[in-house]
Tab-separated table of C-alpha atoms and ligand atoms in Angstrom:
chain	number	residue	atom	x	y	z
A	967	UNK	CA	-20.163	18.886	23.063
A	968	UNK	CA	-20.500	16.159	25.620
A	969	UNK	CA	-20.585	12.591	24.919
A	970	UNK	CA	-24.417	12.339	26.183
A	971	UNK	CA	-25.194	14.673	23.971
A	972	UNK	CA	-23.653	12.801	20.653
A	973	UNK	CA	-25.475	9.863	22.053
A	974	UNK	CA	-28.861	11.587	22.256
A	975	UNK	CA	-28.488	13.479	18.901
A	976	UNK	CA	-26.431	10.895	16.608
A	977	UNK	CA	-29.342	10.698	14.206
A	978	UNK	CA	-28.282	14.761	13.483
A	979	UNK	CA	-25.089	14.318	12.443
A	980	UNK	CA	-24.593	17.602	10.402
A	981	UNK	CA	-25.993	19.838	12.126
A	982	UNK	CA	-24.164	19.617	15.646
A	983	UNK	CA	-21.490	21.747	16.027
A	984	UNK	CA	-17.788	20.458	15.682
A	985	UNK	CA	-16.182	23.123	17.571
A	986	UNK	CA	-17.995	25.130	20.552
A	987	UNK	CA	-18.351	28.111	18.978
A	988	UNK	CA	-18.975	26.825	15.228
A	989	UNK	CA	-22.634	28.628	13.584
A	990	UNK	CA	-24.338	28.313	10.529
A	991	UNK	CA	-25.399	32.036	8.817
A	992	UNK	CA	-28.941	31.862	6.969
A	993	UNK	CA	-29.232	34.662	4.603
A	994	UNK	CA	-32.322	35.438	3.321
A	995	UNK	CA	-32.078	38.452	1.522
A	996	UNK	CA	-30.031	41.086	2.490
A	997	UNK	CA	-30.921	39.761	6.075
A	998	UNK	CA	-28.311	37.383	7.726
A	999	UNK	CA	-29.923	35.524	10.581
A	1000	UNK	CA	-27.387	33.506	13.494
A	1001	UNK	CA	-24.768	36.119	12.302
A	1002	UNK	CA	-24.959	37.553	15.592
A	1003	UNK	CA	-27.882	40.583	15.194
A	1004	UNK	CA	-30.954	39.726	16.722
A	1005	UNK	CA	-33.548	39.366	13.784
A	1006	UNK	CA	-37.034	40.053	14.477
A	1007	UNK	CA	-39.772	38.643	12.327
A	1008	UNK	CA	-43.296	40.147	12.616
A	1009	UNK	CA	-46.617	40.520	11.154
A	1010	UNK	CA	-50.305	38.402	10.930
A	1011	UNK	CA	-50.842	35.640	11.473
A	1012	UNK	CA	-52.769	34.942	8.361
A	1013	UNK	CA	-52.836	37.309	5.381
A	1014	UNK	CA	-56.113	39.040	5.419
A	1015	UNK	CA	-56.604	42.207	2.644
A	1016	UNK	CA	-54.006	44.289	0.986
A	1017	UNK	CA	-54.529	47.176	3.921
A	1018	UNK	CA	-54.277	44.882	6.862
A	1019	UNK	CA	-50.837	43.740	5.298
A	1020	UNK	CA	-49.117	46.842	3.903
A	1021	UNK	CA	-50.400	48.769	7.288
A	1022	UNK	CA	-48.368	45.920	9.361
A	1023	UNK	CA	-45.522	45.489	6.945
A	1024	UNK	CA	-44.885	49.325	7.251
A	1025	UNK	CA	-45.661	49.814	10.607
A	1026	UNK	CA	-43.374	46.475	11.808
A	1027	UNK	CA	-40.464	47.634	9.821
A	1028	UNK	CA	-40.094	51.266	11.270
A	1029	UNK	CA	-40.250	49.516	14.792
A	1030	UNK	CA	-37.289	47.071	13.437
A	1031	UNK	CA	-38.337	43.974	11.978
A	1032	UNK	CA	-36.539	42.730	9.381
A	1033	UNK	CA	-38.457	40.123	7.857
A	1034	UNK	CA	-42.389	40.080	7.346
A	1035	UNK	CA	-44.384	37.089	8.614
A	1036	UNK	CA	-47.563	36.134	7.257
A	1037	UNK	CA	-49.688	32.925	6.325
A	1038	UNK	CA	-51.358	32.320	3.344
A	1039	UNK	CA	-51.702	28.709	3.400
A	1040	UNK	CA	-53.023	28.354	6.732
A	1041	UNK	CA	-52.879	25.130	8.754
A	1042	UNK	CA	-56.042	25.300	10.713
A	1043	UNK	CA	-57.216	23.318	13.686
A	1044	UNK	CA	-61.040	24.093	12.079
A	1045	UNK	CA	-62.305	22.638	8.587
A	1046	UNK	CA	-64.796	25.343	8.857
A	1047	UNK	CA	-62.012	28.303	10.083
A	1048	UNK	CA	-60.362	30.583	7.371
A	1049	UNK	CA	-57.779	28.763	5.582
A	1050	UNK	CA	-55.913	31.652	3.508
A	1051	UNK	CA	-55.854	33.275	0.750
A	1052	UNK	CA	-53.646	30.986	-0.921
A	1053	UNK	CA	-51.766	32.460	-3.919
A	1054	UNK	CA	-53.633	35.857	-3.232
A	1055	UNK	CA	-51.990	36.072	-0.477
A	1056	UNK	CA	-48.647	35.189	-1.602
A	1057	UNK	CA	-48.881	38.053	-3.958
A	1058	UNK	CA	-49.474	40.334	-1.630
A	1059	UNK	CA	-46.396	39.585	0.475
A	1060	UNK	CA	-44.494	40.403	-2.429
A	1061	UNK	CA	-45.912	43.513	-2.758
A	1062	UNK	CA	-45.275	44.311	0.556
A	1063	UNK	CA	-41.435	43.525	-0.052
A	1064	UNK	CA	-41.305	46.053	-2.537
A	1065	UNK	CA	-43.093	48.375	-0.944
A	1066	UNK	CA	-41.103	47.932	2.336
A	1067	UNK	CA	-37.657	45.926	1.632
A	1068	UNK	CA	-38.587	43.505	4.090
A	1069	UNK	CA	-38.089	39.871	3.321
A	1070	UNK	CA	-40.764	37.459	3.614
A	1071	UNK	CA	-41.570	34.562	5.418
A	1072	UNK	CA	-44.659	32.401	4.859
A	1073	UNK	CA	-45.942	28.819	5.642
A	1074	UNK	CA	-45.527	26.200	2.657
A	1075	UNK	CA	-48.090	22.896	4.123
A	1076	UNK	CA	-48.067	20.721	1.007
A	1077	UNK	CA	-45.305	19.498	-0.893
A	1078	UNK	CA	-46.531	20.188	-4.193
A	1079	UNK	CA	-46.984	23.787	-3.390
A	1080	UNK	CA	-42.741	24.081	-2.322
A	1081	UNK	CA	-42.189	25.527	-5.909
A	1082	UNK	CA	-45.032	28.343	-6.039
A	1083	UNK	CA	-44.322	29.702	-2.696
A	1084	UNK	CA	-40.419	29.413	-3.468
A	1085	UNK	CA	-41.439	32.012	-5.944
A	1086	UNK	CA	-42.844	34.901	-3.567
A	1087	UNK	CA	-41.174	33.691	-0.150
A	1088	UNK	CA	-37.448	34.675	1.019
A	1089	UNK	CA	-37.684	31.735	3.944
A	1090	UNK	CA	-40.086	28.569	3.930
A	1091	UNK	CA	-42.124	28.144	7.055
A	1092	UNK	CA	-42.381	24.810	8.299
A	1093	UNK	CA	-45.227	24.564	10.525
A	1094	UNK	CA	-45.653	22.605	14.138
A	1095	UNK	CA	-47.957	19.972	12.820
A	1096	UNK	CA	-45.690	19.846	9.973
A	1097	UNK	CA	-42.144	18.911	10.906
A	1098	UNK	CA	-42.348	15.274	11.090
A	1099	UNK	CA	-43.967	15.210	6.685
A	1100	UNK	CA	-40.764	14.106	5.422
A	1101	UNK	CA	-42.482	14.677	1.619
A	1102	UNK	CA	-42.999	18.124	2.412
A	1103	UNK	CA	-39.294	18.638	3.844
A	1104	UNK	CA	-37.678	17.248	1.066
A	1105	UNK	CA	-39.837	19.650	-1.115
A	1106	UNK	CA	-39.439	22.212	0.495
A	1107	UNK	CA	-35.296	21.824	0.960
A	1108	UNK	CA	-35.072	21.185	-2.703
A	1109	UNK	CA	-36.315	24.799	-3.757
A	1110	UNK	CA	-33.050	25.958	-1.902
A	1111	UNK	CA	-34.841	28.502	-0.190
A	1112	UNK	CA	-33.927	28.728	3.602
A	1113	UNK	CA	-36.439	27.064	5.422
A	1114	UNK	CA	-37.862	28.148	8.900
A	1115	UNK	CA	-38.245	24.765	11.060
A	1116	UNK	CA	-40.598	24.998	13.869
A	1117	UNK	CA	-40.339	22.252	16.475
A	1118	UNK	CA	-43.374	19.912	16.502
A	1119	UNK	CA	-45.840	20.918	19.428
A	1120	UNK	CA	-45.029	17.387	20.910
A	1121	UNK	CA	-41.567	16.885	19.491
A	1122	UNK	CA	-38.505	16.367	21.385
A	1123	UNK	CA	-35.031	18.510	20.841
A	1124	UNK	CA	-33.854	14.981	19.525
A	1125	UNK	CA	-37.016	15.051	17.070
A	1126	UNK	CA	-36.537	18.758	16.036
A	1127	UNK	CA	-32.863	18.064	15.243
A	1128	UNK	CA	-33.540	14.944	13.175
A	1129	UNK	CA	-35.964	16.756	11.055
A	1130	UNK	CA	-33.373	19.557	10.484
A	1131	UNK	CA	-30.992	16.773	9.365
A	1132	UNK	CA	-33.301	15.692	7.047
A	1133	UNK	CA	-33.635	18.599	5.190
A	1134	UNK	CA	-29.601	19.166	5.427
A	1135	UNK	CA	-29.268	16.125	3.633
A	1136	UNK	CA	-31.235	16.955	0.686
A	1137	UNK	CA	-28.502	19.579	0.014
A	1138	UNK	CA	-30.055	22.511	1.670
A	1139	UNK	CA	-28.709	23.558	5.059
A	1140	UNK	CA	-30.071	26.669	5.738
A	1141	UNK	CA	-32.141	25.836	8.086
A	1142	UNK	CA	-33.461	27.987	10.979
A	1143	UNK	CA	-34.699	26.077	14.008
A	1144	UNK	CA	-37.869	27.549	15.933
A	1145	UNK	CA	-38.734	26.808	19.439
A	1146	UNK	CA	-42.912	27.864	19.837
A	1147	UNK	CA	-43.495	26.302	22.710
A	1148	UNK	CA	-44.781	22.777	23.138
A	1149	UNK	CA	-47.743	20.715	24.828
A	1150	UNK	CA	-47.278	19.770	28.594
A	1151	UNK	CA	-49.833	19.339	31.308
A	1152	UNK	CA	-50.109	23.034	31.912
A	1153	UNK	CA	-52.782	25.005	30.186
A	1154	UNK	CA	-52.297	28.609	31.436
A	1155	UNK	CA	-50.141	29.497	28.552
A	1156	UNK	CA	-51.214	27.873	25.175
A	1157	UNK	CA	-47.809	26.212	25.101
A	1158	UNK	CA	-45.217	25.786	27.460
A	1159	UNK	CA	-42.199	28.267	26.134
A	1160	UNK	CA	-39.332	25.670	26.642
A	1161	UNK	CA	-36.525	27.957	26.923
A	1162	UNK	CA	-34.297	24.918	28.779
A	1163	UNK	CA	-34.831	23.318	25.008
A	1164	UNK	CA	-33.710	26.107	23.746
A	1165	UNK	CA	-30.671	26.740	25.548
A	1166	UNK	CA	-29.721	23.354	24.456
A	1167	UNK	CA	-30.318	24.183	20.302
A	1168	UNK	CA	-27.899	27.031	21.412
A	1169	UNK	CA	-25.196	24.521	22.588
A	1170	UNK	CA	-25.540	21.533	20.583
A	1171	UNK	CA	-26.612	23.071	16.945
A	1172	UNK	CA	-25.252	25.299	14.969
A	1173	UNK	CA	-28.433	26.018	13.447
A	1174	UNK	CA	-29.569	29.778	14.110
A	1175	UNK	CA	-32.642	29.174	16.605
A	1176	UNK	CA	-35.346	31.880	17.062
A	1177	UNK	CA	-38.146	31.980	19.042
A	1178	UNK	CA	-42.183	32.446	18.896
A	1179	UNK	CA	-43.396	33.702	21.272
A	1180	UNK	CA	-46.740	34.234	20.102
A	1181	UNK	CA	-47.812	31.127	20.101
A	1182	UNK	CA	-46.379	29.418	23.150
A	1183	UNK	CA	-47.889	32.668	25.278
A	1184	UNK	CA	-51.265	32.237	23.693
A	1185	UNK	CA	-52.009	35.358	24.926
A	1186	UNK	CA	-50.470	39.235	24.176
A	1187	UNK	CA	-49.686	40.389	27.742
A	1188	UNK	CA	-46.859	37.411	28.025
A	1189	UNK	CA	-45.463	38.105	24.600
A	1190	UNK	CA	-43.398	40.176	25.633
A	1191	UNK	CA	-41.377	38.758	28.839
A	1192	UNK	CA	-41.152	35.436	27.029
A	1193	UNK	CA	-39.256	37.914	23.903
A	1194	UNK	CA	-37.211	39.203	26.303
A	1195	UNK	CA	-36.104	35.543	27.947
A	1196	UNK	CA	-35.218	33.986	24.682
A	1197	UNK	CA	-33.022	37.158	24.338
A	1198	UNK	CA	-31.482	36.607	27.532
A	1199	UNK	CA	-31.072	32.460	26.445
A	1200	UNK	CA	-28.933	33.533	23.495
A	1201	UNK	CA	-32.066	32.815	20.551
A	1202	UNK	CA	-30.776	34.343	17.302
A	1203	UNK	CA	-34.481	35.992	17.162
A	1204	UNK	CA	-37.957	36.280	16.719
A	1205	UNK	CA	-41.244	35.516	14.825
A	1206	UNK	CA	-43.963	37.454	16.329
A	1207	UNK	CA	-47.535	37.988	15.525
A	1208	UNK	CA	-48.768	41.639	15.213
A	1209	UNK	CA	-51.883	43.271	14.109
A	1210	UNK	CA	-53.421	46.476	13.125
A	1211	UNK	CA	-56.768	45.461	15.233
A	1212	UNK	CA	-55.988	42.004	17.165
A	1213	UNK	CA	-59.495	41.814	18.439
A	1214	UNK	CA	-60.328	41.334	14.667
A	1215	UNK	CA	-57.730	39.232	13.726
A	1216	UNK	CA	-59.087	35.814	11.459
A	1217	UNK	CA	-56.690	33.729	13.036
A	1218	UNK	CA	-54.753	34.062	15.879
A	1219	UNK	CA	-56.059	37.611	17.389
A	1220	UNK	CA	-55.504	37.020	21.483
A	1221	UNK	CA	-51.834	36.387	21.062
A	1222	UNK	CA	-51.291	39.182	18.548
A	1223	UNK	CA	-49.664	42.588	19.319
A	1224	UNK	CA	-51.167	45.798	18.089
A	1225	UNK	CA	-48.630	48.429	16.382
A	1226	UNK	CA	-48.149	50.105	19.837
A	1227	UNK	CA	-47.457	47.354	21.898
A	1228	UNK	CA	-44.586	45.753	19.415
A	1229	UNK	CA	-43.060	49.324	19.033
A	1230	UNK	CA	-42.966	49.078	22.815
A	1231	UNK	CA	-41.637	45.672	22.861
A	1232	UNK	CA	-39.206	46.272	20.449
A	1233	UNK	CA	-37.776	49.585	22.272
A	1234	UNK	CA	-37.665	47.305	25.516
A	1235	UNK	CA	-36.105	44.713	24.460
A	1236	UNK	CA	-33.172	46.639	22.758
A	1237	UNK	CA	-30.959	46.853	25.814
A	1238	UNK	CA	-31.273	43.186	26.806
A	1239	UNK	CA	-29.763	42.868	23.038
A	1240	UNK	CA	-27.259	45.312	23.599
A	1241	UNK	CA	-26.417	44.250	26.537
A	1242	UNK	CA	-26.010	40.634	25.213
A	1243	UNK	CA	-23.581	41.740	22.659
A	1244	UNK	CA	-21.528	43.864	25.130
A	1245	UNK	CA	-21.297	40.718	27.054
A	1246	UNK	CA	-20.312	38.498	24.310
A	1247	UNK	CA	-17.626	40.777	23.295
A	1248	UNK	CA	-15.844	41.222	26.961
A	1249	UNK	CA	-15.874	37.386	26.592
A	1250	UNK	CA	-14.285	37.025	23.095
A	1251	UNK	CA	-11.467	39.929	24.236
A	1252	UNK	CA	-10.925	38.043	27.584
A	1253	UNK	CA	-10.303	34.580	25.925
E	1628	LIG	C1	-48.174	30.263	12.651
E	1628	LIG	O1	-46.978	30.639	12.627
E	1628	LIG	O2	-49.148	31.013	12.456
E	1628	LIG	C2	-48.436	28.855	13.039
E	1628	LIG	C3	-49.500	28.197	12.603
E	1628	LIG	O3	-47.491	28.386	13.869
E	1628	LIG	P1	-47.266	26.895	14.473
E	1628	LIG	O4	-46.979	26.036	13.304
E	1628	LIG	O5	-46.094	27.080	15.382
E	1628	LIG	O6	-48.530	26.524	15.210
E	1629	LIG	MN1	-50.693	31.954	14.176
């Protein structure tokens, strides 16, 4: 790592690599994520009914997902929008585990609620407006579930990484960084998808680092070209929003996929992963 880098990142001590090549393996599961398969995450955005979920849980998993997304504590810019089911919901992502062997990832927003969800969730969520509540990362890192970090919509690498430490140093460093785009003057995309940022997780921390798509596009027909760049700019995977009906989605519905379009993204985006690992290995049989 370069000396301006230790500079700019010294408050994030144990999560920079050591060594160039050095990576941290978050297992959630039988699912191993920064292990070097690309992991796709997919479903809702919020938990609706029992159909909408086990539909999408079945339907994501034969297209290859391996872990199921889903909010039931929902962190919405509205008082007056849907806020989740709550622990309806988290019941029904457990069913939808057994029912599909996915694991599950879900959105813990208060601190106090880091033990219940611990119970039904595989991996944490951290959300955007979340990642600077200290209260809630130290809850949530003291479960010892993995937790899913996603970078603050106007938070810096620097900021991202600190936040990681923090929950590192409450004894829990499985921590999976998430780069969904952040606020900049441009307003054609909801958020701007900074895959620079990410390319320098990739170097700098060996953190797995996946990315969202969803909601830096803000819309479904980019979803898929932004997938396929954080492919090509080494992200460990996705978390993707997908949808039996998008157009009646309760959160979230214009960025969403429907079943056909992930299955399509999915099959396209297999060769840029193949071809990513064919690459890697010429390089590890060169050196
Ligand atoms: C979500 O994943 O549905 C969500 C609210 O994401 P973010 O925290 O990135 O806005
Ligand atoms: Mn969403």
């Amino acid at each position: 790592m370069g000396s301006s880098w230790k500079d700019q990142f010294a408050d994030a001590p144990d999560v920079l690599k050591t060594t160039p090549d050095q990576t941290t393996v978050v297992r959630a599961g039988s699912v191993f994520i920064g292990g070097g398969d690309f992991v796709t995450m997919a479903g809702p955005c919020s938990v609706e009914t029992e159909r909408q979920l086990m539909e999408t849980a079945e339907r994501v998993a034969a297209a290859g997902a391996r872990v199921l997304r889903g909010g039931a504590f929902k962190p919405r810019s509205s008082p007056y929008a849907f806020q989740g089911l709550g622990l309806a919901g988290l019941k029904l992502l457990a069913a939808a585990r057994e029912r599909t062997g996915l694991a599950v990832v879900t959105e813990v927003m208060a601190a106090a609620d880091a033990p219940l969800i611990a119970e039904y969730a595989d991996i944490l969520q951290i959300g955007s407006r979340s990642m600077e509540n200290y209260a809630l990362l130290e809850a949530a890192a003291r479960t010892g579930r993995p937790i899913l970090l996603k970078r603050g919509m106007v938070a810096t690498v620097a900021d991202l990484l600190r936040s990681a430490q923090c929950i590192a140093s409450y004894g829990n460093p499985n921590v999976i960084l998430c780069e969904r785009g952040i606020r900049t003057f441009e307003t054609s995309t909801r958020n701007t998808f900074d895959v620079g940022g990410l390319t320098v997780l990739k170097e700098v921390c060996r953190l797995p680092v996946i990315a969202d798509p969803s909601h830096a596009a803000g819309r479904r027909s980019l979803v898929p070209a932004l997938a396929r760049s954080a492919v090509a700019a080494g992200a460990d995977g996705l978390i993707v929003e997908v949808h039996p009906h998008p157009e009646e989605a309760w959160s979230d519905g214009e960025q969403s996929l429907n079943f056909s379009e992930f299955g399509t993204m999915m099959a396209d985006l297999a060769p840029w992963c193949e071809l990513r690992a064919a690459c890697r290995y010429a390089l590890e049989t060169v050196a």
